[in-house]
Tab-separated table of C-alpha atoms in Angstrom:
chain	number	residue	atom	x	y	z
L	7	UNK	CA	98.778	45.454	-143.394
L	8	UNK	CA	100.551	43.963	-146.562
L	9	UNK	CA	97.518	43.701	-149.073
L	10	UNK	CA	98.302	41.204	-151.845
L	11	UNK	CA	96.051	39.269	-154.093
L	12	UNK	CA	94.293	36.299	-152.597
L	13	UNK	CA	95.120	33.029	-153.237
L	14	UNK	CA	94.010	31.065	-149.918
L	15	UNK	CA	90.673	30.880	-148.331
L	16	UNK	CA	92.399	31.133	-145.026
L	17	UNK	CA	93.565	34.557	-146.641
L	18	UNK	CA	90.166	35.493	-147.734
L	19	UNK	CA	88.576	34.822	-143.916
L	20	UNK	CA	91.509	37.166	-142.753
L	21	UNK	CA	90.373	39.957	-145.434
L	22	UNK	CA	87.113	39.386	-144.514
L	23	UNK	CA	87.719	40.007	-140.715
L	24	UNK	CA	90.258	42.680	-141.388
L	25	UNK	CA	86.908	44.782	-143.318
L	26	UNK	CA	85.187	44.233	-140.454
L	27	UNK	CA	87.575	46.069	-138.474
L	28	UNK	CA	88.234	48.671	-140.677
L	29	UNK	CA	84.355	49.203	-140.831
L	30	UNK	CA	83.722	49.687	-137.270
L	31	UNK	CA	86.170	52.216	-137.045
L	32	UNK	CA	84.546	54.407	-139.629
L	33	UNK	CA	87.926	55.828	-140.570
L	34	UNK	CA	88.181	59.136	-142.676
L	35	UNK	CA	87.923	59.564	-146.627
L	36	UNK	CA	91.473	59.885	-147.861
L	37	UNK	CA	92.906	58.379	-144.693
L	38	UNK	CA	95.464	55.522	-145.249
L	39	UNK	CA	92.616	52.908	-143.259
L	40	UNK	CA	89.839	54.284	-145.427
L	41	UNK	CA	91.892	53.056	-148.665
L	42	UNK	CA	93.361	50.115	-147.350
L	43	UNK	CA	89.443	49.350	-146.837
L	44	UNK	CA	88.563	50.374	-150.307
L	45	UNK	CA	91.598	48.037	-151.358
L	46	UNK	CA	90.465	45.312	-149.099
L	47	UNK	CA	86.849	45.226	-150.561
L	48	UNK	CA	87.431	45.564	-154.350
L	49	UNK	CA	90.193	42.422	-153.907
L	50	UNK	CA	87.530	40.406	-151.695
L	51	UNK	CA	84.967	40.989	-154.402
L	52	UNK	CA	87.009	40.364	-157.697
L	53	UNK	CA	88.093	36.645	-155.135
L	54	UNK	CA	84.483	35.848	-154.424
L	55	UNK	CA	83.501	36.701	-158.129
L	56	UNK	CA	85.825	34.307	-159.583
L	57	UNK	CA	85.233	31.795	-157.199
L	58	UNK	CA	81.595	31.703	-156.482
L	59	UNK	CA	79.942	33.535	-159.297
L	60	UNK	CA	76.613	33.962	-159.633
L	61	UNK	CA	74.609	32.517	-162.529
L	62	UNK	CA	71.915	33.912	-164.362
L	63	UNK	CA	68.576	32.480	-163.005
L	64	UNK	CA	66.916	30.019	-165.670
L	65	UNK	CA	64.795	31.833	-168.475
L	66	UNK	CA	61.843	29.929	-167.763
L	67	UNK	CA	61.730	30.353	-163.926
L	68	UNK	CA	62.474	34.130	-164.383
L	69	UNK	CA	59.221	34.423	-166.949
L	70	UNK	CA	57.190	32.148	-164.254
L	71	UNK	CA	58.861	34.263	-161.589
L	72	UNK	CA	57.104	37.765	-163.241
L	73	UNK	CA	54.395	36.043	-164.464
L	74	UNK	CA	53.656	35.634	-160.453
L	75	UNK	CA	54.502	38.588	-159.897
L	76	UNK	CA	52.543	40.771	-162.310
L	77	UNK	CA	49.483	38.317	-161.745
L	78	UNK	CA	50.022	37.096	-165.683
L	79	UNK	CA	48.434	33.835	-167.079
L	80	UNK	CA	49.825	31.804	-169.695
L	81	UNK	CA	46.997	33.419	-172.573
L	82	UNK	CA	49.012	36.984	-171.345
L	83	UNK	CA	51.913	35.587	-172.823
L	84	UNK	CA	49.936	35.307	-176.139
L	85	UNK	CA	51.151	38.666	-177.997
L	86	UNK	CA	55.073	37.993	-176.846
L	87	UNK	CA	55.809	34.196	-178.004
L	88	UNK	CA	52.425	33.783	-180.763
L	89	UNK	CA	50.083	30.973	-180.105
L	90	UNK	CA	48.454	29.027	-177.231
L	91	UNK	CA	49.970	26.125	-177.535
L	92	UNK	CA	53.614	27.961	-178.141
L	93	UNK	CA	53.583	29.961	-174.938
L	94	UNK	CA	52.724	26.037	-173.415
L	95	UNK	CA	55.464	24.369	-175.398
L	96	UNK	CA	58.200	26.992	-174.072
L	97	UNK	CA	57.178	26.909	-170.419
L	98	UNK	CA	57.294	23.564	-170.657
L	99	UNK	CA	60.948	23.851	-171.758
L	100	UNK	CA	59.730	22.038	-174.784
L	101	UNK	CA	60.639	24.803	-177.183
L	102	UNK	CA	62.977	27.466	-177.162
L	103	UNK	CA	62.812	31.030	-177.372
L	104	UNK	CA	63.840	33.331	-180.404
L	105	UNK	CA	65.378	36.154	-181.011
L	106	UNK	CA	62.277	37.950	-181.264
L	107	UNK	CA	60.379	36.232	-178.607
L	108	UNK	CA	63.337	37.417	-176.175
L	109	UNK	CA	63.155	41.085	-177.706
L	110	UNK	CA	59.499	41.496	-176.819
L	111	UNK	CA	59.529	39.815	-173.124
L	112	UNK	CA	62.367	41.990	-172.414
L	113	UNK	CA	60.113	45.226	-173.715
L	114	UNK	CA	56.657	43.783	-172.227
L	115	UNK	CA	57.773	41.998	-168.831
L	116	UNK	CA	61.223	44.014	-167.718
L	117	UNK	CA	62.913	40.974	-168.181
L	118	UNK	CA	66.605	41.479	-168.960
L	119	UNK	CA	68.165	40.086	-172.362
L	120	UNK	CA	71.235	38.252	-170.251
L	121	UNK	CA	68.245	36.697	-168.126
L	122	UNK	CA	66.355	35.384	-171.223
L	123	UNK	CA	69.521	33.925	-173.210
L	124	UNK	CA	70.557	32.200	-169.944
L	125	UNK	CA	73.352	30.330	-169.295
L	126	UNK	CA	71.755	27.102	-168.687
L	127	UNK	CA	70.187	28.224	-172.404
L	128	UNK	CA	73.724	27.821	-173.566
L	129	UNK	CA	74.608	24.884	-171.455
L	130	UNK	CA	71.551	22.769	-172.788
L	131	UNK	CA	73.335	22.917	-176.082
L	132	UNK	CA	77.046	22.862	-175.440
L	133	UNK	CA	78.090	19.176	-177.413
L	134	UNK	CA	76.800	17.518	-180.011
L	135	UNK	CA	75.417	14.671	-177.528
L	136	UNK	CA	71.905	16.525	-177.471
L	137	UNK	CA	71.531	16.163	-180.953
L	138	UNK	CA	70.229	13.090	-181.532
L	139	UNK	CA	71.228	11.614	-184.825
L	140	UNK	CA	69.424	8.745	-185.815
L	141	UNK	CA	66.213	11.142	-185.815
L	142	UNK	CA	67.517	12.624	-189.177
L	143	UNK	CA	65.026	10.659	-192.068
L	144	UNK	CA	68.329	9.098	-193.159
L	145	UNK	CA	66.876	6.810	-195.705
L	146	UNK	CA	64.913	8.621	-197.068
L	147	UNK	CA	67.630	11.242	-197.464
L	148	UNK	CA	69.691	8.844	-199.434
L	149	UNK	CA	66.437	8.237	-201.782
L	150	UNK	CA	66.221	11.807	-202.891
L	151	UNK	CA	70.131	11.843	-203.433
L	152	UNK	CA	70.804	14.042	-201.000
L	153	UNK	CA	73.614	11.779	-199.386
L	154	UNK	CA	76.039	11.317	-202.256
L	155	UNK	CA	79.043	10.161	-200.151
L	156	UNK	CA	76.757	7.830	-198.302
L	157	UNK	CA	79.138	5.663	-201.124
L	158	UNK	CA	82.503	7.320	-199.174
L	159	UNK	CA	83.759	4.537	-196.798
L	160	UNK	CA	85.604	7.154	-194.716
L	161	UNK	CA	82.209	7.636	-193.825
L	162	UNK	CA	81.895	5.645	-190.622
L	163	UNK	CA	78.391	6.290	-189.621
L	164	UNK	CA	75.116	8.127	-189.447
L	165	UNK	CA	76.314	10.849	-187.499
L	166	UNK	CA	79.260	11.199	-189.968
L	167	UNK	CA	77.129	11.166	-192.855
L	168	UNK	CA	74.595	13.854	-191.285
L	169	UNK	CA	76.702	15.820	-189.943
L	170	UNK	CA	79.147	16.478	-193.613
L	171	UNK	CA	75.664	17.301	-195.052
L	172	UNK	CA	74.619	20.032	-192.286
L	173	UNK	CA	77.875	21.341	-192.470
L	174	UNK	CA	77.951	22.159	-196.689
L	175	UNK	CA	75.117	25.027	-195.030
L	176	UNK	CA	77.357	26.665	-192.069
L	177	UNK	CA	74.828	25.752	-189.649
L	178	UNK	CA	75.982	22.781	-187.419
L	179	UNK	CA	77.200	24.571	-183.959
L	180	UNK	CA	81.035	24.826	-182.839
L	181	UNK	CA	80.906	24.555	-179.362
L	182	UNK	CA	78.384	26.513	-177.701
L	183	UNK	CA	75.139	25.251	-179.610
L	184	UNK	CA	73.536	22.586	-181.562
L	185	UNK	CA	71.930	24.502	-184.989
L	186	UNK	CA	73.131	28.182	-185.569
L	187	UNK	CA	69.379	28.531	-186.567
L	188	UNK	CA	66.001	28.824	-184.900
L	189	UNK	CA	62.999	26.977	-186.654
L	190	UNK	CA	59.858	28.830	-186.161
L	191	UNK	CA	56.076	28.782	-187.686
L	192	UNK	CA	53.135	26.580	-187.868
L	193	UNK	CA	54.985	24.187	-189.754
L	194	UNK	CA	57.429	23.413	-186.619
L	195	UNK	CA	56.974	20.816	-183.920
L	196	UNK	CA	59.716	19.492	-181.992
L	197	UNK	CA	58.860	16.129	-183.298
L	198	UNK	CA	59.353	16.633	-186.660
L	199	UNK	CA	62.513	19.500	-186.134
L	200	UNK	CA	65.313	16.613	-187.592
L	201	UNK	CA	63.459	16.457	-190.549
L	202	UNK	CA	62.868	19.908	-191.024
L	203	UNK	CA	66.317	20.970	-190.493
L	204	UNK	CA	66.917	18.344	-193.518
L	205	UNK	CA	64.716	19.789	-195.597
L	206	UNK	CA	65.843	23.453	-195.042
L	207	UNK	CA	69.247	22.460	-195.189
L	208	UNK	CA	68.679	20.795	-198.569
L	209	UNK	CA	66.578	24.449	-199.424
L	210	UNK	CA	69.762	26.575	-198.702
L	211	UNK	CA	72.106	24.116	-200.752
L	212	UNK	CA	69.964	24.196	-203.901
L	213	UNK	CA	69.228	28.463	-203.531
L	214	UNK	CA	72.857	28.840	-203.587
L	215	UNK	CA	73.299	27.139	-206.865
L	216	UNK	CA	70.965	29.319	-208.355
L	217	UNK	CA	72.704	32.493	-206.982
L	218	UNK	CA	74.718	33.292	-209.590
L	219	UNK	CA	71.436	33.780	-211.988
L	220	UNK	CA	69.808	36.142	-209.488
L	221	UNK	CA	69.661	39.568	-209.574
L	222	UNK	CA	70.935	42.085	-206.829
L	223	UNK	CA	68.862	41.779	-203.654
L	224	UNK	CA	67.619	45.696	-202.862
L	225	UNK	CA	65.303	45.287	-199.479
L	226	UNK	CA	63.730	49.038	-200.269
L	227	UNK	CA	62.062	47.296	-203.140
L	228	UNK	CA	60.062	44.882	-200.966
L	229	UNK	CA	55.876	47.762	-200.432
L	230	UNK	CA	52.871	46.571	-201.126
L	231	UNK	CA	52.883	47.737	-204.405
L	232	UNK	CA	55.448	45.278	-204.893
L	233	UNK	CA	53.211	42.315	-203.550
L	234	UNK	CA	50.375	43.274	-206.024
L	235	UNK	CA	52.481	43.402	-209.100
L	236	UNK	CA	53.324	39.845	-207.721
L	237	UNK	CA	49.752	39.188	-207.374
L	238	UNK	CA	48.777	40.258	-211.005
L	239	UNK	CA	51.333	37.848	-212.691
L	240	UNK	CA	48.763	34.877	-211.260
L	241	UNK	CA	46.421	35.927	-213.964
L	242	UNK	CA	48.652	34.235	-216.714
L	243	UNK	CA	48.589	31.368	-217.965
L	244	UNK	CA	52.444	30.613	-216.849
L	245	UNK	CA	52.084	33.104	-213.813
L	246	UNK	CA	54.038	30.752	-211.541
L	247	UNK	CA	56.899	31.014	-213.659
L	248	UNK	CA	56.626	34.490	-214.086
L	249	UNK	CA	56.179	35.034	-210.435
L	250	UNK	CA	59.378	33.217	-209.634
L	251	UNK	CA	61.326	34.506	-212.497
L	252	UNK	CA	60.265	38.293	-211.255
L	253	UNK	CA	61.193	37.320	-207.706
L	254	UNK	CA	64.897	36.375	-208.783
L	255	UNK	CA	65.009	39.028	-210.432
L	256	UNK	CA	65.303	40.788	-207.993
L	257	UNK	CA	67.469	39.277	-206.163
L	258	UNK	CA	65.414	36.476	-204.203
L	259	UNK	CA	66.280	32.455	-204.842
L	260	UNK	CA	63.172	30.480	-205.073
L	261	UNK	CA	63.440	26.221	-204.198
L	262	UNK	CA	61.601	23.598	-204.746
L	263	UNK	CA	61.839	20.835	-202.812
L	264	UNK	CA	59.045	18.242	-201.333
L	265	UNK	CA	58.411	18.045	-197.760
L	266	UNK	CA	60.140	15.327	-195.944
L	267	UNK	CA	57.024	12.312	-194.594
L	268	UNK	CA	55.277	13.509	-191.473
L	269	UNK	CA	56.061	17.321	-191.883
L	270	UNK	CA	53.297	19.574	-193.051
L	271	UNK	CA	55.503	22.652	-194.838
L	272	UNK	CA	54.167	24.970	-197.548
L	273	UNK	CA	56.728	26.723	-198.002
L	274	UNK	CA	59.399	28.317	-195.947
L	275	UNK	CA	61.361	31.700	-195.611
L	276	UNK	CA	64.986	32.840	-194.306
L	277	UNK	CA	68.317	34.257	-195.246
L	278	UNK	CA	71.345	32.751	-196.149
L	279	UNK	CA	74.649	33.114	-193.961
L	280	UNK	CA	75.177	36.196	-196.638
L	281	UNK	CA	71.821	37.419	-196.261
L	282	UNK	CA	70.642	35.645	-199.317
L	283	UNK	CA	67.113	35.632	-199.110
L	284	UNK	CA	65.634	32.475	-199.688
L	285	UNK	CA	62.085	30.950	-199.965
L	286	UNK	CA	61.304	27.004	-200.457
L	287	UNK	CA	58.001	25.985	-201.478
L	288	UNK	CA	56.973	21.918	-201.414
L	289	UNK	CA	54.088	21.873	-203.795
L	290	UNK	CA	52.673	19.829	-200.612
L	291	UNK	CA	49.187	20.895	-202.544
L	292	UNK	CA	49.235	21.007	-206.348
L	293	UNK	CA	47.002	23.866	-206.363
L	294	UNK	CA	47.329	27.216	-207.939
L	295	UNK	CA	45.284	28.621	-204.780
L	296	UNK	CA	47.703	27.548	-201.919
L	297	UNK	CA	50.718	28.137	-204.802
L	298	UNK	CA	49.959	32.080	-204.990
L	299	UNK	CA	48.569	32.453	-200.977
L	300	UNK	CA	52.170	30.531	-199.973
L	301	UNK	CA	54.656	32.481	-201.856
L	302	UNK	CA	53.009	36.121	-201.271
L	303	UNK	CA	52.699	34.798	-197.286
L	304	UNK	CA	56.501	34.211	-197.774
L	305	UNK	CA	57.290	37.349	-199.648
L	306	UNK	CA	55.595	39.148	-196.833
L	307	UNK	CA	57.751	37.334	-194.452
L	308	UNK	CA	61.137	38.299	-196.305
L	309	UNK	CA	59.927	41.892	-196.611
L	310	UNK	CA	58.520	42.374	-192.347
L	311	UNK	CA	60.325	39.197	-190.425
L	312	UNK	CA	63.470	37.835	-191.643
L	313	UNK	CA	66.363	38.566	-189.103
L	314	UNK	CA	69.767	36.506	-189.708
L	315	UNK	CA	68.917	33.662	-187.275
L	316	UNK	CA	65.146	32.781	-187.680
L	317	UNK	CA	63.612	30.155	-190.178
L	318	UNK	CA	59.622	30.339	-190.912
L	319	UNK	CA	58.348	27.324	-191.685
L	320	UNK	CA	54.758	27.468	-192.624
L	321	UNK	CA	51.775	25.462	-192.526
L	322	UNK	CA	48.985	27.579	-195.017
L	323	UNK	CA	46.419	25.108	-193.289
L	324	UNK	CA	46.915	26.550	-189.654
L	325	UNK	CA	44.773	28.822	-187.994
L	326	UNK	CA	47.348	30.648	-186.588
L	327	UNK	CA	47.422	33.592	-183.782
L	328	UNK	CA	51.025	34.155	-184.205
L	329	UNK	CA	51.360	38.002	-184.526
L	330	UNK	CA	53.741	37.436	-187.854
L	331	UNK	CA	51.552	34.744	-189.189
L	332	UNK	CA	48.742	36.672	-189.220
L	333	UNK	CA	51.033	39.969	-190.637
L	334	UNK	CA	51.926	38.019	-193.219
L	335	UNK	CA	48.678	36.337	-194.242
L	336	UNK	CA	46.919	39.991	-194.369
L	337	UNK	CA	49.408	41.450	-196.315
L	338	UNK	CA	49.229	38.250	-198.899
L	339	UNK	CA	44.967	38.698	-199.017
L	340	UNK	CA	45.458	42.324	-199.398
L	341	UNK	CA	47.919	42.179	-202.266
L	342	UNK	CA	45.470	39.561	-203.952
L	343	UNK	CA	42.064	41.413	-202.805
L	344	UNK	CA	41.868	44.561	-200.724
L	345	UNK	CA	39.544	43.937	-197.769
L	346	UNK	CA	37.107	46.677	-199.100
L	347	UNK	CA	36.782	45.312	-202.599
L	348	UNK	CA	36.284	41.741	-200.979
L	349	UNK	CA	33.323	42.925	-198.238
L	350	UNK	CA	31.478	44.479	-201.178
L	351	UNK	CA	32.269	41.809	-204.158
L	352	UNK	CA	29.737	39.315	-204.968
L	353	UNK	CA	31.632	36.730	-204.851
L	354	UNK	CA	31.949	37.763	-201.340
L	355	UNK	CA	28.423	38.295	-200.303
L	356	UNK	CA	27.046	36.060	-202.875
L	357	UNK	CA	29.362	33.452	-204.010
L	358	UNK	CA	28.813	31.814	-207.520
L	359	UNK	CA	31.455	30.988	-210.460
L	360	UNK	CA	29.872	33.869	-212.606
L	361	UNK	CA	31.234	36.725	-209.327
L	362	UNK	CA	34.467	34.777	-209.328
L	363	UNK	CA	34.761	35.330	-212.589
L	364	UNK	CA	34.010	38.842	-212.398
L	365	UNK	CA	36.461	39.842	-209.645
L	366	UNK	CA	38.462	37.776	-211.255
L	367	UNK	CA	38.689	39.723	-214.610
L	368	UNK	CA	38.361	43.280	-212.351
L	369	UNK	CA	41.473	42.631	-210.238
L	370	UNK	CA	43.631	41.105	-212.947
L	371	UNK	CA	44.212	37.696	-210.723
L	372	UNK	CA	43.493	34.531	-211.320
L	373	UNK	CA	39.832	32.741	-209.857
L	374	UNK	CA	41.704	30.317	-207.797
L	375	UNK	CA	42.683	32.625	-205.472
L	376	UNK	CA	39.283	34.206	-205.102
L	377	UNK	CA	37.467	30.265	-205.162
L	378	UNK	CA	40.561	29.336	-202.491
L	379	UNK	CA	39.186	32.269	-200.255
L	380	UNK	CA	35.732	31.412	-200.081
L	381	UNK	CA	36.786	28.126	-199.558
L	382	UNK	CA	38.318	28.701	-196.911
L	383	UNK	CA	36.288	31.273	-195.021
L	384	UNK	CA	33.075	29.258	-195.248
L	385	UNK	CA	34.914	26.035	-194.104
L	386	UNK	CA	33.608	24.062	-197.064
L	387	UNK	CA	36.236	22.983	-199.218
L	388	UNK	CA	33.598	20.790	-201.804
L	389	UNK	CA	32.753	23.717	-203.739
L	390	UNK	CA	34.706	25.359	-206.448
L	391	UNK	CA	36.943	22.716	-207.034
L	392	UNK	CA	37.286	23.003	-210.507
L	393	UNK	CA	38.451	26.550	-209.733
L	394	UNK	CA	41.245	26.065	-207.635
L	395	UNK	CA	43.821	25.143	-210.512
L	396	UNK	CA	44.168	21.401	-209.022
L	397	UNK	CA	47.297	19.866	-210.567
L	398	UNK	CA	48.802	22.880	-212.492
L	399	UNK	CA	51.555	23.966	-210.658
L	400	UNK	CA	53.634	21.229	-210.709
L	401	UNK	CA	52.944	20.573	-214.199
L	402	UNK	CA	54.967	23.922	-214.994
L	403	UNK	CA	57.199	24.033	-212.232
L	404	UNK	CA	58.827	20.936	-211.367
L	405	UNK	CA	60.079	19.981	-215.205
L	406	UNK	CA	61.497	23.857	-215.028
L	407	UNK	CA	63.378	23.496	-211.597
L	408	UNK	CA	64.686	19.665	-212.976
L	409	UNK	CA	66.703	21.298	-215.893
C-alpha cells in the first residue's frame, strides 16, 4: 500500500479500514505490515488531531466535576480562591480565576494548569466587544483631567477616548484578552471593575512620573524589621511624609489618588510592567489610623503577594477570610503591636486614653493606631475619636503630592 498524507475523508475511512486489517493479522515487530501499521496509525492520528481536536473541558465544570468527585462543598473551596462569597462569584462564572487561585487548585484538587486556564477562558476574552465601554466613569474622568485629548477631534468616541488612556499603561489586551491584569481584593466587585481599572490605571501613570526620584528597588530589604521601622516613623509629627519618603527611598512609588464614586478602595498594591512596585492610597478616610493600617497592609502585600499580573485592591473595612488579606493584615498589627505586648497592655485589657497613651510612648507609635485597634475589635467606633488623627493626613499629604 502507497501511504501518503491524508487529505480526503474518503482516504481517512480507507486508513481506517486498512488498520483494521493490519490489526487482525497481528503481524511481527520489524515486519514490513507491522510498520506500515505503525505508519498508518501515527498519520490517522496527526489527521484526526487537526481535524477534530479535542478541547480542554471548561474550568468551572472541571472544579464542579472534582468537587463531585472528592465529595467537596463550596466552603472546601475556601483556602484555594479566599472568601465565601469569592468561591460563589467564580462558580458562578461571575469572576475569574488568578494566577494564584489556579496554582493552588492545581496543588489541592489535581486539577491540571491547561484545564484551569481553559480555552473557553481565552475565548471569553478574545475582542474588545466584551469590554463594555460606556461603563468607564467617563465624566467624571474628564473632571479630574484625566482625559486631556477628550479636546482631540480625531477622537471619535468613548471607546477611542478610553481606550488611548488604558493604553499610556500597557495593559489593554492584543488579541487574546481584554486587561493584561487581574483585579483582586476586598475592594473588587465586578460591578465596580471599569472604574477600578480607571483608577489603577491613573495610579500606574502618576508612579511612573515619580520614578525617576526613587531609589533602587532591592526586594531582600522588604522583613519585618523593615515594617516596624515603618511603623515607628507614625510617631512624628510629619510621619506620613516620612513614611512615604522612606518607602521611595527605597525604591517603592507611592500615589495618591481619590477613589472613583461607588468604589470603596484604601489603597491598592502591584507592579509595574518593569516590576516597579507601586502602592496607591485614596485618603477614602482622613484618618491617621486607617493611613498607617493601609500602607503597612500594602507594604506587606508588596513584600509576600505581588506576582507580575495581580492587582490588590483593598477595602481596610472588610472582614476578610482571604488567606493574603489576612497575611497581610497580621503582619501590619504585628509591625505596629506584637500580639503579646497587645494581650497584656492595658489598653488592651482595660482600655482608657491614659493606656493608649502609655503604649503609645512604649512602642514609639502614634495613639491612633492603638485607639483605631480597639475601635475596631470592640465594634464601637464612638469612642476615641479624638484619637484617631481625624483630618490630618490629607492636610500634609495632598498639598505635598500637588507640587
Amino acid at each position: 500500500m502507497d501511504i501518503k498524507v491524508i487529505k480526503t475523508e474518503q482516504q481517512h475511512q480507507e486508513y481506517l479500514k486498512e488498520i483494521h486489517s493490519l490489526m487482525l493479522e497481528m503481524p511481527p515487530i520489524h515486519s514490513k505490515a507491522h510498520e506500515d501499521l505503525e505508519l498508518l496509525i501515527t498519520i490517522v492520528e496527526a489527521y484526526e488531531n487537526s481535524k477534530y481536536p479535542i478541547e480542554l473541558p471548561d474550568p468551572i465544570d472541571a472544579i464542579l466535576f472534582r468537587m463531585h468527585e472528592k465529595g467537596l462543598k463550596q466552603v472546601d473551596l475556601v483556602p484555594y480562591l479566599g472568601t465565601r462569597s469569592r468561591v460563589s462569584e467564580i462558580l458562578a462564572r461571575k469572576r475569574p480565576l488568578t494566577v494564584s487561585m489556579i496554582k493552588a487548585l492545581s496543588i489541592g484538587l489535581g486539577i491540571s494548569t491547561d484545564t484551569l486556564v481553559g480555552i473557553n477562558a481565552v475565548n471569553e476574552h478574545s475582542s474588545d466587544d466584551h469590554i463594555d465601554w460606556s461603563k468607564f466613569p467617563v465624566k467624571e474622568m474628564i473632571n479630574r483631567g484625566w482625559l486631556p485629548d477628550i479636546v482631540d477631534r480625531t477622537k471619535k468616541n468613548t471607546e477611542e477616548i478610553i481606550k488611548s488612556f488604558i493604553d499610556q499603561v500597557g495593559w489593554q489586551a492584543s488579541s487574546s484578552v481584554s486587561f493584561k491584569r487581574t483585579l483582586s481584593g476586598d475592594a473588587y466587585s465586578p460591578a465596580t471593575k471599569y472604574a477600578l481599572f480607571a483608577w489603577v490605571s491613573r495610579v500606574v501613570q502618576q508612579a511612573r512620573k515619580r520614578k525617576n526620584a526613587l531609589g533602587i528597588f532591592n526586594p531582600d530589604v522588604l522583613s519585618a524589621s523593615f515594617m516596624r521601622d515603618l511603623a515607628q516613623l507614625s510617631w512624628f509629627e510629619k510621619g506620613p511624609l516620612l513614611a512615604i519618603e522612606f518607602l521611595e527611598k527605597h525604591g517603592i512609588a507611592i500615589v495618591i489618588e481619590p477613589c472613583l464614586k461607588g468604589t470603596r478602595i484604601d489603597g491598592a498594591a502591584l507592579k509595574d510592567v518593569d516590576g516597579l512596585p507601586i502602592i496607591g492610597l485614596s485618603l477614602r478616610y482622613d484618618r491617621l489610623d486607617n493611613f498607617w493600617f493601609t500602607l503597612l497592609h500594602e507594604v506587606a502585600h508588596i513584600w509576600k503577594h505581588i506576582d507580575s499580573n495581580e492587582i490588590f485592591l483593598d477595602d481596610i473595612d472588610s472582614n476578610t477570610d482571604d488567606r493574603q488579606e489576612s497575611e497581610a493584615n497580621r503582619l501590619a498589627r504585628e509591625a505596629f503591636i506584637p500580639r503579646s505586648t497587645w494581650k497584656r497592655s492595658q489598653a488592651y485589657s482595660s482600655p482608657s486614653k491614659e493606656a493608649i497613651d502609655s503604649l503609645s510612648r512604649e512602642l514609639k507609635i502614634t495613639p491612633a493606631i492603638i485607639a483605631g485597634r480597639i475601635r475596631r475589635e470592640s465594634g464601637n467606633y464612638r469612642i476615641f475619636n479624638d484619637l484617631i488623627g481625624q483630618g490630618e493626613v490629607k492636610a500634609l499629604l495632598v498639598p505635598a503630592f500637588d507640587n
